[in-house]
CSV table of C-alpha atoms and ligand atoms in Angstrom, one decimal:
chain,number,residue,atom,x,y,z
A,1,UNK,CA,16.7,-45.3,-26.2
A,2,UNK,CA,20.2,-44.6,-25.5
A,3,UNK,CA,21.1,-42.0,-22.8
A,4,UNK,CA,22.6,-39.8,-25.3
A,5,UNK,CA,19.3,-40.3,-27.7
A,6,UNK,CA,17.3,-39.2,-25.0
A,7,UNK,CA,19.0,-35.8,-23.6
A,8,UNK,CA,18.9,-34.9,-26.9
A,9,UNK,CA,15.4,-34.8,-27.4
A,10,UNK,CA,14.9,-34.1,-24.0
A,11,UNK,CA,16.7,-30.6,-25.3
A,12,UNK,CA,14.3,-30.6,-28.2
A,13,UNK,CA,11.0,-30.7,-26.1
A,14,UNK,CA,12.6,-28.4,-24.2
A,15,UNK,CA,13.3,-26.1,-26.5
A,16,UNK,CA,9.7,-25.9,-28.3
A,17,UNK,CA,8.4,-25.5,-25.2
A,18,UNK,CA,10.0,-22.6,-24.2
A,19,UNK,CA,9.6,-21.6,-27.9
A,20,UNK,CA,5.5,-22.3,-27.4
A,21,UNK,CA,6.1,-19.9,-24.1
A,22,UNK,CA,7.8,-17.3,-26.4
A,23,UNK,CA,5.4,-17.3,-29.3
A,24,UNK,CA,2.6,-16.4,-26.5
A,25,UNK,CA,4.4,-14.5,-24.1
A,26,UNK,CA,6.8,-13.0,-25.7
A,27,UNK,CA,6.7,-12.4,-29.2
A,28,UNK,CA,3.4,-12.5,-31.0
A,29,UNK,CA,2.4,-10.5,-28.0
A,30,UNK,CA,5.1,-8.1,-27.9
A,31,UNK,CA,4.5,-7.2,-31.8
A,32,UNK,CA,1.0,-6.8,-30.8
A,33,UNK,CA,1.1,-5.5,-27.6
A,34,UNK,CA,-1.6,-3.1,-27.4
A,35,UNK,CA,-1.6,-0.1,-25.2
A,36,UNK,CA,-3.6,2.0,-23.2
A,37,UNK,CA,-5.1,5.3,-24.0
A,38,UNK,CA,-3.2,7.6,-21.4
A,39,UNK,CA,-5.2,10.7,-22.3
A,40,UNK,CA,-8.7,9.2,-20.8
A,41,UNK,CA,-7.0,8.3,-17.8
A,42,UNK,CA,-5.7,11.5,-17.0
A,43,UNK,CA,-9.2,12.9,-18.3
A,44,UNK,CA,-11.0,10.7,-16.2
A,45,UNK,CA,-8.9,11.7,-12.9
A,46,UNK,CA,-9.9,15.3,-13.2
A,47,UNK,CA,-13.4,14.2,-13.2
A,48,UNK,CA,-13.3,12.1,-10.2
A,49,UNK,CA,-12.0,14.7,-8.6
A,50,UNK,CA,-14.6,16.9,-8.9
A,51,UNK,CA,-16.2,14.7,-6.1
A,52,UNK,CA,-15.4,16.0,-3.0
A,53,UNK,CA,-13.7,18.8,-4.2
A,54,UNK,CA,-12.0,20.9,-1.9
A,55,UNK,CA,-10.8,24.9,-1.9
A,56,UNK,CA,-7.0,23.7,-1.9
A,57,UNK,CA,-7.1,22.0,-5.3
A,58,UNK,CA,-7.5,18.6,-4.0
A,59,UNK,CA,-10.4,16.5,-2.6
A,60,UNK,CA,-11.9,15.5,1.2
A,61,UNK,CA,-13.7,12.1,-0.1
A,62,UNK,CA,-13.2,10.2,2.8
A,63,UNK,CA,-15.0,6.9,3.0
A,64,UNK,CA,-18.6,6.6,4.0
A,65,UNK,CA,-19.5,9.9,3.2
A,66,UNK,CA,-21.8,11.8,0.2
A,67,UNK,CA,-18.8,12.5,-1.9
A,68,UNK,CA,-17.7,9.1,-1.7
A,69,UNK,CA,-20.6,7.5,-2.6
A,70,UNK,CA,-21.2,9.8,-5.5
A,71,UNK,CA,-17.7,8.7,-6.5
A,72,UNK,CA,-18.1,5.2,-6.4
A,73,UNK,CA,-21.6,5.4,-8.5
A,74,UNK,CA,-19.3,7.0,-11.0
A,75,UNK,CA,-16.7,5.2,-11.2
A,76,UNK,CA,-19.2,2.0,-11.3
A,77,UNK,CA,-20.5,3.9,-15.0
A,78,UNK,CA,-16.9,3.9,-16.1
A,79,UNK,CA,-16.3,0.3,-15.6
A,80,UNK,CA,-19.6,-0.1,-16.9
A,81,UNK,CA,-18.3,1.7,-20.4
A,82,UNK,CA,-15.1,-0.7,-19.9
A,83,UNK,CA,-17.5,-4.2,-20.7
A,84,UNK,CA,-17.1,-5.2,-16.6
A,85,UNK,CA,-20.0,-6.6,-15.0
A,86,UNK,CA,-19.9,-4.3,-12.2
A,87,UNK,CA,-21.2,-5.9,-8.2
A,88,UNK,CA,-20.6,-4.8,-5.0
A,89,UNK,CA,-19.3,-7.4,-2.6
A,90,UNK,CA,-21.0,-7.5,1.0
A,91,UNK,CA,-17.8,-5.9,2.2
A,92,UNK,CA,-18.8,-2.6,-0.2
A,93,UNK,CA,-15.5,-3.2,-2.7
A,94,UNK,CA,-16.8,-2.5,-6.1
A,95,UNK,CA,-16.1,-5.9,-8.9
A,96,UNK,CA,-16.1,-4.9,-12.3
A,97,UNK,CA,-15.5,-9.0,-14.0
A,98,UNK,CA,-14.3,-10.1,-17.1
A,99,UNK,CA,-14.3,-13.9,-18.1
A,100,UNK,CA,-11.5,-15.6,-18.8
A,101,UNK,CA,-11.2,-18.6,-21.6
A,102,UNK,CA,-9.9,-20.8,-18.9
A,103,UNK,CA,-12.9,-21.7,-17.1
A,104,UNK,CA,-11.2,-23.6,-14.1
A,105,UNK,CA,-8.6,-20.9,-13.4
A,106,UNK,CA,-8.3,-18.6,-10.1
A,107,UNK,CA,-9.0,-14.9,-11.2
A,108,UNK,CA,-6.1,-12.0,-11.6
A,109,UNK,CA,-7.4,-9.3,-9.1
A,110,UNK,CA,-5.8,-5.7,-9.7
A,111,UNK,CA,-7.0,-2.3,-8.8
A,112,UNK,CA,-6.5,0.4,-5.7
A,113,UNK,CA,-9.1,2.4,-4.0
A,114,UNK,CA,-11.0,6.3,-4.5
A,115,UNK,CA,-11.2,7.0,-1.0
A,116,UNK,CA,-8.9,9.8,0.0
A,117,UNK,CA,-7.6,11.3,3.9
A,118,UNK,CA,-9.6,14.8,4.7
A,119,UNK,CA,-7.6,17.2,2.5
A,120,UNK,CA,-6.0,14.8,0.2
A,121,UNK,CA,-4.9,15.0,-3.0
A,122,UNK,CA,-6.6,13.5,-6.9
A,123,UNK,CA,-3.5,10.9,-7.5
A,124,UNK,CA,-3.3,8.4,-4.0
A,125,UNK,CA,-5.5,5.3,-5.4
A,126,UNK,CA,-7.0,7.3,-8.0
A,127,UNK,CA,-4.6,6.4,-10.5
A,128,UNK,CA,-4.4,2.7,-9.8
A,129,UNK,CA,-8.0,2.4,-9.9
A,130,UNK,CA,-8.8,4.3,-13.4
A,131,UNK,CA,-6.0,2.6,-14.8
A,132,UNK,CA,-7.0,-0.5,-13.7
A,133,UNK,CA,-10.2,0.1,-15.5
A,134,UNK,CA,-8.2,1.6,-18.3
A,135,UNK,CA,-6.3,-2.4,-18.7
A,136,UNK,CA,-10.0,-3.8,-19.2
A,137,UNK,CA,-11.2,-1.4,-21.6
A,138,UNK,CA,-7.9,-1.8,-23.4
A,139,UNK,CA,-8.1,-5.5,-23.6
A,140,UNK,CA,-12.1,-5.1,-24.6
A,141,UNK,CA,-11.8,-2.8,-27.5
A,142,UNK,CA,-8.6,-4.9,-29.1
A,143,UNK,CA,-10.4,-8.2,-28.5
A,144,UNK,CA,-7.8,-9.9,-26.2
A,145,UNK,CA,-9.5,-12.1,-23.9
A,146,UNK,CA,-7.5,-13.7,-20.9
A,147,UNK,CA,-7.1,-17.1,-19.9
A,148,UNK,CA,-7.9,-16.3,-16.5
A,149,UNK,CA,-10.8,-14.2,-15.6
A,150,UNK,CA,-10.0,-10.2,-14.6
A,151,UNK,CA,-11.5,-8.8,-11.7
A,152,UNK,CA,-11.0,-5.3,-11.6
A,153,UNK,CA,-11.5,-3.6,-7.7
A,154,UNK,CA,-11.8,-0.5,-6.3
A,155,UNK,CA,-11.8,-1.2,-2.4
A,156,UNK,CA,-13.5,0.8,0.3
A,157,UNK,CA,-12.0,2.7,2.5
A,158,UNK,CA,-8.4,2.3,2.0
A,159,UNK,CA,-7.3,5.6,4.1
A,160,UNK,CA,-9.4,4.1,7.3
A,161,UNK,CA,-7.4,1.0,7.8
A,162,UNK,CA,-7.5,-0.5,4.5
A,163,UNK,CA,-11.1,-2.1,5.6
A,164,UNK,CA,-12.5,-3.6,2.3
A,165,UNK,CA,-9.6,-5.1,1.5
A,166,UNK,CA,-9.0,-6.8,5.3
A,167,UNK,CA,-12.5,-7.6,5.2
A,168,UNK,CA,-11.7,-9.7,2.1
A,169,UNK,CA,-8.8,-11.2,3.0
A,170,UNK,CA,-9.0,-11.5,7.0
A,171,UNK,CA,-12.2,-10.6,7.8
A,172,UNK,CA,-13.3,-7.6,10.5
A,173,UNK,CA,-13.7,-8.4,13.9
A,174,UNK,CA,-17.1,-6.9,15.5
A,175,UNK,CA,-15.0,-4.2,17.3
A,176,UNK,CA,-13.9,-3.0,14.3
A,177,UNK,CA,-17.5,-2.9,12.4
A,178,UNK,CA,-18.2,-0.5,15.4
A,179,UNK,CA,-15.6,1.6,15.5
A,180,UNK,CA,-16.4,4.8,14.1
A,181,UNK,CA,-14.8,6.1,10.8
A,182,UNK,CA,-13.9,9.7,9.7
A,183,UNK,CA,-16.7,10.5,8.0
A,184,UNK,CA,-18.6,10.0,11.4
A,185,UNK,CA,-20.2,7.0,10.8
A,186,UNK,CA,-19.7,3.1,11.9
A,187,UNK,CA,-17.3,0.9,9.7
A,188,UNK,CA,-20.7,-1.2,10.0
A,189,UNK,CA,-23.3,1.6,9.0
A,190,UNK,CA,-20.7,2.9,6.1
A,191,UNK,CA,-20.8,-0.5,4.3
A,192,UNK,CA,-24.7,-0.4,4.3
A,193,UNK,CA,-24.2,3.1,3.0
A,194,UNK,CA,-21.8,1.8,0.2
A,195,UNK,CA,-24.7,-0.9,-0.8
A,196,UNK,CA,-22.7,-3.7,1.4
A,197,UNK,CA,-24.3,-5.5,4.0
A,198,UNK,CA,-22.5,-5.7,7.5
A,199,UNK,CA,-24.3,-9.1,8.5
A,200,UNK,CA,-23.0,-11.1,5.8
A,201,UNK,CA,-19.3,-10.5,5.4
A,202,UNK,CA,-18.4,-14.0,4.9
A,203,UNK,CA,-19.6,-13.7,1.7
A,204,UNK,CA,-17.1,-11.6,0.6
A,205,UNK,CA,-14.1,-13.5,2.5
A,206,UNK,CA,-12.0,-15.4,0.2
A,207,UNK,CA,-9.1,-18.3,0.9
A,208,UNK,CA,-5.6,-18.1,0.3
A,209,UNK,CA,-5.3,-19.7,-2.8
A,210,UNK,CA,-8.4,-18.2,-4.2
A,211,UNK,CA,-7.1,-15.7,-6.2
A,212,UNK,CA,-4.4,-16.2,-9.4
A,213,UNK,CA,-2.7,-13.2,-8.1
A,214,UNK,CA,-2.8,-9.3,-7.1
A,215,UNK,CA,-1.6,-6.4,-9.0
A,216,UNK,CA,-1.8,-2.8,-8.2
A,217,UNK,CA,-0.3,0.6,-9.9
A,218,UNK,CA,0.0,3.5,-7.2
A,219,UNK,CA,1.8,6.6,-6.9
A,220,UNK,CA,4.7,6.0,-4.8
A,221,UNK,CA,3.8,9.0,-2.2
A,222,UNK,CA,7.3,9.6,-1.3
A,223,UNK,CA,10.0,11.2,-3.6
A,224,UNK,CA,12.8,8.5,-3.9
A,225,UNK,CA,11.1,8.0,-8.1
A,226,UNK,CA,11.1,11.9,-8.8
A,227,UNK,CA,14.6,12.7,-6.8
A,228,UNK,CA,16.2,9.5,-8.8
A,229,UNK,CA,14.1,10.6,-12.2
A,230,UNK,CA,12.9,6.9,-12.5
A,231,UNK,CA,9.7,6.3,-14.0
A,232,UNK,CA,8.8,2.8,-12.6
A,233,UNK,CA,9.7,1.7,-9.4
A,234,UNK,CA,9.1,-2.3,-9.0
A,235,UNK,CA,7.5,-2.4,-5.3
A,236,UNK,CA,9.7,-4.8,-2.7
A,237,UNK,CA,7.0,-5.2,-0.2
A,238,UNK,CA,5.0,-3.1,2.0
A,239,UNK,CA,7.0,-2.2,5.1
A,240,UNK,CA,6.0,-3.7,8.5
A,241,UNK,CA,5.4,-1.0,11.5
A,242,UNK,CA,5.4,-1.6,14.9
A,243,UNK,CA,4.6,1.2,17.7
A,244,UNK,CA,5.9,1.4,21.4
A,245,UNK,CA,5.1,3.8,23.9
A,246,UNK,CA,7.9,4.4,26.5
A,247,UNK,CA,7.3,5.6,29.5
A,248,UNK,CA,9.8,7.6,31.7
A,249,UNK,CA,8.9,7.8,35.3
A,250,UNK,CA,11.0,10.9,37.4
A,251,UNK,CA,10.0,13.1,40.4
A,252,UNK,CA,8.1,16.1,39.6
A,253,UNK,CA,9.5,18.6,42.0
A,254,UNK,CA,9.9,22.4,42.4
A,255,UNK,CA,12.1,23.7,39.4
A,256,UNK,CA,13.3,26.8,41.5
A,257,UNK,CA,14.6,25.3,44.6
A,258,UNK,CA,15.8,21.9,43.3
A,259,UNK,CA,20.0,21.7,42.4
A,260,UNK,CA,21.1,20.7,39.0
A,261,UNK,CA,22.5,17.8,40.6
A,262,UNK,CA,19.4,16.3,42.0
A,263,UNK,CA,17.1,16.1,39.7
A,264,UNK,CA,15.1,12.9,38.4
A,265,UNK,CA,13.4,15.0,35.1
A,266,UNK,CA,12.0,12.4,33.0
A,267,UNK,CA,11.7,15.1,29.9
A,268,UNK,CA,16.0,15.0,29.8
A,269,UNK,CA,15.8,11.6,30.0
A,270,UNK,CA,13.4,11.2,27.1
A,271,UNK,CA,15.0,13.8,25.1
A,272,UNK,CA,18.0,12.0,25.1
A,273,UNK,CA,16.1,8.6,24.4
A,274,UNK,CA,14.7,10.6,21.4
A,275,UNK,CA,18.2,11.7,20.1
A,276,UNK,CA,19.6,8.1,20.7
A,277,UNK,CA,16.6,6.3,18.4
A,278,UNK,CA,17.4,8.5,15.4
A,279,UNK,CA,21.4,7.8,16.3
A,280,UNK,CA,20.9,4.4,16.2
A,281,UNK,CA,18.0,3.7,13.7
A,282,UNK,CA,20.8,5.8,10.8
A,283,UNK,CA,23.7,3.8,12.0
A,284,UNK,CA,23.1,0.8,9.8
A,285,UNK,CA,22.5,0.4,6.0
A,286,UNK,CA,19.1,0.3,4.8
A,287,UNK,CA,15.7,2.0,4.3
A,288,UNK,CA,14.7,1.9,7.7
A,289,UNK,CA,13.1,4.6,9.4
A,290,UNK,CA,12.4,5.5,12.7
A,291,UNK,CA,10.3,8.1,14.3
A,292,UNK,CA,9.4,9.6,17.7
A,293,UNK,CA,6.1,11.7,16.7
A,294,UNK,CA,4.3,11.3,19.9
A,295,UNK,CA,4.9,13.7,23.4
A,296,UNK,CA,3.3,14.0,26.7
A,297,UNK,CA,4.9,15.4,29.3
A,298,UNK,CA,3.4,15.7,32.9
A,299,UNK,CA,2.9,17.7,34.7
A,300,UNK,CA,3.6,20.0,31.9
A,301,UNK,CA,4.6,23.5,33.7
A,302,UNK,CA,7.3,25.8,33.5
A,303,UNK,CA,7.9,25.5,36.9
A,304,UNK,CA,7.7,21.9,37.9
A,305,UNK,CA,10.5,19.2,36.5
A,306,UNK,CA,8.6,16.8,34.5
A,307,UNK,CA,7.8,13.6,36.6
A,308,UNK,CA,6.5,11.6,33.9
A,309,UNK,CA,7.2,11.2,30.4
A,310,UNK,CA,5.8,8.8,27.5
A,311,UNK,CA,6.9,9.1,24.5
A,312,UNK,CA,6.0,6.8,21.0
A,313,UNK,CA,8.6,5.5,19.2
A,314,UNK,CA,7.6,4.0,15.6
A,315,UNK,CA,9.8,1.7,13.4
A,316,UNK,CA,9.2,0.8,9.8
A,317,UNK,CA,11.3,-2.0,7.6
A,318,UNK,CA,10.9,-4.6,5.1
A,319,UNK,CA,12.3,-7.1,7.5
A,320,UNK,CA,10.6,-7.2,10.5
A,321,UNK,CA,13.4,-9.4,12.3
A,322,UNK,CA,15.7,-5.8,11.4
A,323,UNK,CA,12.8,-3.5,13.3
A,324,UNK,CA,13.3,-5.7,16.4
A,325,UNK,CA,17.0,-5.7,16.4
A,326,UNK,CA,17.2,-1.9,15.8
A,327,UNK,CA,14.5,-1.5,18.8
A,328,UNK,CA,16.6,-3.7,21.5
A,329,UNK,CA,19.5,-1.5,20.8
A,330,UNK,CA,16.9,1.4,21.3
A,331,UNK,CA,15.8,0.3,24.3
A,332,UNK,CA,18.9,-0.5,26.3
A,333,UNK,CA,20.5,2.5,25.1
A,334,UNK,CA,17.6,4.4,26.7
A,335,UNK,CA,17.5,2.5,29.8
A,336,UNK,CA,21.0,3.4,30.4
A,337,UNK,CA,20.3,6.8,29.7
A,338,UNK,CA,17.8,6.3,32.2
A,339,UNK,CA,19.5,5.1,34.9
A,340,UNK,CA,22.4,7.9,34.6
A,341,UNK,CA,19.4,10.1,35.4
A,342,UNK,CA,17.9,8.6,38.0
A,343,UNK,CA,14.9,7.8,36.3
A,344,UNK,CA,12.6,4.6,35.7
A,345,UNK,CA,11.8,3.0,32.0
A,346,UNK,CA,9.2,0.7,30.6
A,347,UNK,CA,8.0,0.2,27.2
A,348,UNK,CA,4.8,-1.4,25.9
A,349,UNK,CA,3.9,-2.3,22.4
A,350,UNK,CA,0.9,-1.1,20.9
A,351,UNK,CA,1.2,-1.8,17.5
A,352,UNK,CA,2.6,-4.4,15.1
A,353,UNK,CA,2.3,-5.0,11.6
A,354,UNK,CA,4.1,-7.8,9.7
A,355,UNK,CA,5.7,-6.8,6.8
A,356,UNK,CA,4.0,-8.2,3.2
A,357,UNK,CA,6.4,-8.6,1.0
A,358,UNK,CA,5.5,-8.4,-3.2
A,359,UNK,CA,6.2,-12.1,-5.3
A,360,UNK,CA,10.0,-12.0,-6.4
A,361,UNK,CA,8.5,-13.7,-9.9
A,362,UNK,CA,6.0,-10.6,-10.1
A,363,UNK,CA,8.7,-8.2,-9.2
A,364,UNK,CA,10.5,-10.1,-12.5
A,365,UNK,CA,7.8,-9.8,-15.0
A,366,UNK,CA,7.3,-6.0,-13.7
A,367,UNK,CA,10.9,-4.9,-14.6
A,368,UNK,CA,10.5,-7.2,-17.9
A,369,UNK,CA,7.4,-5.3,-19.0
A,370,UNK,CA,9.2,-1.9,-18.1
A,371,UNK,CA,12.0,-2.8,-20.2
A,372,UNK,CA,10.0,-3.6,-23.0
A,373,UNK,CA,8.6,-0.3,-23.0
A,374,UNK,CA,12.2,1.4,-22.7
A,375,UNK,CA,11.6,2.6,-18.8
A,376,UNK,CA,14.2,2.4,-16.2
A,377,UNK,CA,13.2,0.5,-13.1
A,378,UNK,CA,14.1,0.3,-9.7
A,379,UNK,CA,13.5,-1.6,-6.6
A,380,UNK,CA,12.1,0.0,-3.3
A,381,UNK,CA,9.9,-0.6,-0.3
A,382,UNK,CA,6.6,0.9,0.6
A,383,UNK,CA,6.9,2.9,3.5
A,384,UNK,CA,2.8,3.9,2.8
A,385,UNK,CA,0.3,1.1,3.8
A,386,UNK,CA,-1.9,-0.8,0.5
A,387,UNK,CA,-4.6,-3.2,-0.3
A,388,UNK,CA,-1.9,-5.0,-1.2
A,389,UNK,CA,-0.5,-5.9,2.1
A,390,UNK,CA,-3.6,-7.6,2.9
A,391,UNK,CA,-4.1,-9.5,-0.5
A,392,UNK,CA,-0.9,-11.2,0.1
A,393,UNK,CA,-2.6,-13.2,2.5
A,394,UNK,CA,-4.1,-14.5,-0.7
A,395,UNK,CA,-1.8,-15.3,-3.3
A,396,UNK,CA,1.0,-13.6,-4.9
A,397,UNK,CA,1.4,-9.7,-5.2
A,398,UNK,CA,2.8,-7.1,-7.3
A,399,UNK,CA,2.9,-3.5,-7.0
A,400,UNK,CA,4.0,-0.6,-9.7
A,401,UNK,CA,4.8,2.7,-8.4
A,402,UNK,CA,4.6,6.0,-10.8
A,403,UNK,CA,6.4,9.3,-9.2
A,404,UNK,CA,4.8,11.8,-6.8
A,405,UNK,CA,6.5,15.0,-8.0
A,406,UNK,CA,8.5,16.6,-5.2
A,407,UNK,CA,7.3,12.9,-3.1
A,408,UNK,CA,4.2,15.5,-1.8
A,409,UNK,CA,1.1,13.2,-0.6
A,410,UNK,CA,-2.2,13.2,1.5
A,411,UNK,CA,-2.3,16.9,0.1
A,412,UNK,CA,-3.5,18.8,-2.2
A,413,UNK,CA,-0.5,19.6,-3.7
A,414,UNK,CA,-0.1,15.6,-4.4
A,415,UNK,CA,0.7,15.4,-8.6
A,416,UNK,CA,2.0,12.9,-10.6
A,417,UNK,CA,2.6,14.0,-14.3
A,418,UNK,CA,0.2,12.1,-17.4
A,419,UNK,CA,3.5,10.8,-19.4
A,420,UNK,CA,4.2,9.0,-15.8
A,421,UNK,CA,0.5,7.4,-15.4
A,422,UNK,CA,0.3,6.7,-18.7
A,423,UNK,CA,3.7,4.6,-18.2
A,424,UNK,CA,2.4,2.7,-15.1
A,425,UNK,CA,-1.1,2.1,-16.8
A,426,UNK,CA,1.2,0.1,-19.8
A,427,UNK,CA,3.5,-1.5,-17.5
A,428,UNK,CA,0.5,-2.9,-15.6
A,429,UNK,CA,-1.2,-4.1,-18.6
A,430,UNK,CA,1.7,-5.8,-20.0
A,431,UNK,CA,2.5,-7.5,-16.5
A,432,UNK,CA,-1.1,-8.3,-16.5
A,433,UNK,CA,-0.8,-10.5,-19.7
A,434,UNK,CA,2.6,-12.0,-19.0
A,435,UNK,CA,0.7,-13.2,-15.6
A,436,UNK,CA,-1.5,-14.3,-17.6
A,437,UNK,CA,0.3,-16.4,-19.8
A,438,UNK,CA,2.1,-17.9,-17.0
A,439,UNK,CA,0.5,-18.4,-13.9
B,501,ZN,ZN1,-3.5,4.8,-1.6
């Protein structure tokens, strides 16, 4: 065959391949594209929420207790109704399953979590957990049935540390099953509450590679969606946070009888520190944010100059390279506001958490599906910890955001409008089938 023979056909294969791709990914699918009935979504939220109801118009169904269980049993029935074969994992995550015609394939997880924080609101997980359910029934009652097989998942206790989800993907150190949770009980006595069992975990552990890919829809619990009026906002990654506490040492001494001049106060010095973070952590491009939240002054009198300061500084960025640039400035900018105050600094890290970024394809077939559907996109970070961050230990991830109206969350006053979760319910079922088709 001669070279020119060859490309030619080479074209031609080409071309019906990508044509073959089209047929099921693109067009037979997009004139049949089914979608998802908003109204029982938005029904179905204002009956979870009657579990754990509070005065304020929002819900205390924090993990591990009554109200949560209750919750979970119902949500179990409504997954039920979907056509899933619900379990419960020895971690406590609820499974509702769905086979897929491809018997060898990895499964496409996607789902969020009913937990809330004391006080919270009916939206935060909520959403991406009923619409999740929403995709199956959808898929059940017009006959579509996947190549891969669908696991739909509601994990446990989101709000505590995102433990369900950690113990699938990185399992939970025996501190942590003993550490106690808000509802009063152990991490370890709260999964045997949830029907899990504590002394088999590794059941519910899965490898990096088992799993097709991750997908959840979740309100975006900060305001950049409402301010911008964007209805879908195609999730970058899930910021990485790291914690310091900085300590200031001075010289308490008498706050009468001691000059202006010589004076070692430690609360000046931190002030300043304070004043120079936020300086600093606005003085580059970017969605970085930085935050001194935490205070304790000693000895804490009127009349004494404070002798010893600590103060925690917390920084939050996609790029986790970034946080520890913007904290070296910090830190020598405080240390020589230190010195000019005749006061000692150290600083110790007590937290870090890597960044997780979402799968640049995902973040692709996520605006793709949001065209299709005539909805303006655009790209942000979390700035909110998911179950996502930890199932990007296991394969690829994508996450949808709907607005918070007024970017209110963990509160009652926490609302995202039906037309908008109706939106991120068809964007994630759409995504779901073009993942589908291609992974
Ligand atoms: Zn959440």
């Amino acid at each position: 065959m001669n070279r020119r023979r060859f490309t030619q056909q080479l074209a031609a294969a080409v071309a019906a391949m990508s044509l073959g791709r089209t047929t099921r990914g693109e067009a037979t699918f997009l004139a049949s594209a089914p979608g998802v009935d908003g109204e029982r979504i938005n029904r179905q939220l204002l009956e979870l929420a009657h579990f754990g109801k509070n005065p304020y118009g929002g819900v205390s169904r924090v993990a591990y207790s009554e109200f949560d269980r209750q919750g979970r049993e119902w949500a179990m029935n409504v997954m039920r109704e979907a056509g899933l074969a619900v379990s419960i994992d020895a971690a406590g995550n609820i499974f509702g399953r769905r086979p897929g015609s491809v018997a060898t394939l990895n499964p496409l997880v996607f789902g969020s979590h009913i937990d809330s924080v004391p006080d919270g609101g009916n939206y935060d997980g909520d959403v991406g957990s009923l619409s999740a359910i929403e995709v199956a029934r959808t898929l059940a009652s017009n006959n579509l049935v996947t190549r891969h097989p669908l696991e739909v998942v509601i994990f446990q206790n989101e709000e505590g540390g995102t433990t369900g989800s950690r113990a699938m993907a990185a399992g939970l150190t025996p501190a942590e099953l003993e550490r106690v949770a808000q509802s009063g009980m152990s991490i370890r006595d709260g999964i045997r509450f949830l029907g899990g069992d504590p002394d088999r975990l590794d059941s519910a552990r899965r490898a990096p590679g088992d799993i097709a890919g991750y997908l959840e829809l979740h309100i975006e619990q900060g305001g950049v969606l409402d301010d911008t009026t964007t209805p879908i906002g195609v999730v970058l990654g899930i910021v990485g946070i790291r914690h310091w506490d900085i300590t200031i040492t001075g010289f308490a001494n008498h706050a009468g009888t001691t000059p202006m001049d010589r004076r070692k106060d430690a609360l000046l010095t931190a002030a300043r520190c304070i004043e120079a973070a936020n300086r600093i952590v606005r003085s580059v491009p970017g969605r970085q944010v930085g935050t001194v939240g935490k205070l304790a002054v000693e000895p804490g009198a009127y009349n004494v100059i404070p002798g010893l300061v600590t103060f925690g500084l917390e920084l939050r960025d996609l790029d986790d390279a970034k946080i520890l640039r913007l904290y070296q400035r910090i830190l020598a900018e405080c240390r020589r506001i230190a010195a000019l105050n005749g006061t000692a600094l150290t600083s110790t890290e007590t937290l870090a958490i890597a960044p997780a970024l979402t799968d640049p394809g995902i973040r692709g077939v996520i605006a793709g599906a949001a065209q299709e559907l005539g909805l303006r996109t655009i790209r942000l970070p979390s700035g909110a910890g998911h179950d996502a961050q930890e199932m990007a230990r296991l394969g690829p991830v994508g996450m949808i955001f709907v607005p918070s109206v007024g970017g209110i969350s963990h509160s009652p006053r926490e609302y995202s409008r039906p037309g908008d979760i109706e939106n991120g319910a068809n964007v994630l079922l759409r995504t779901l089938l073009r993942l589908d088709a291609t992974l």
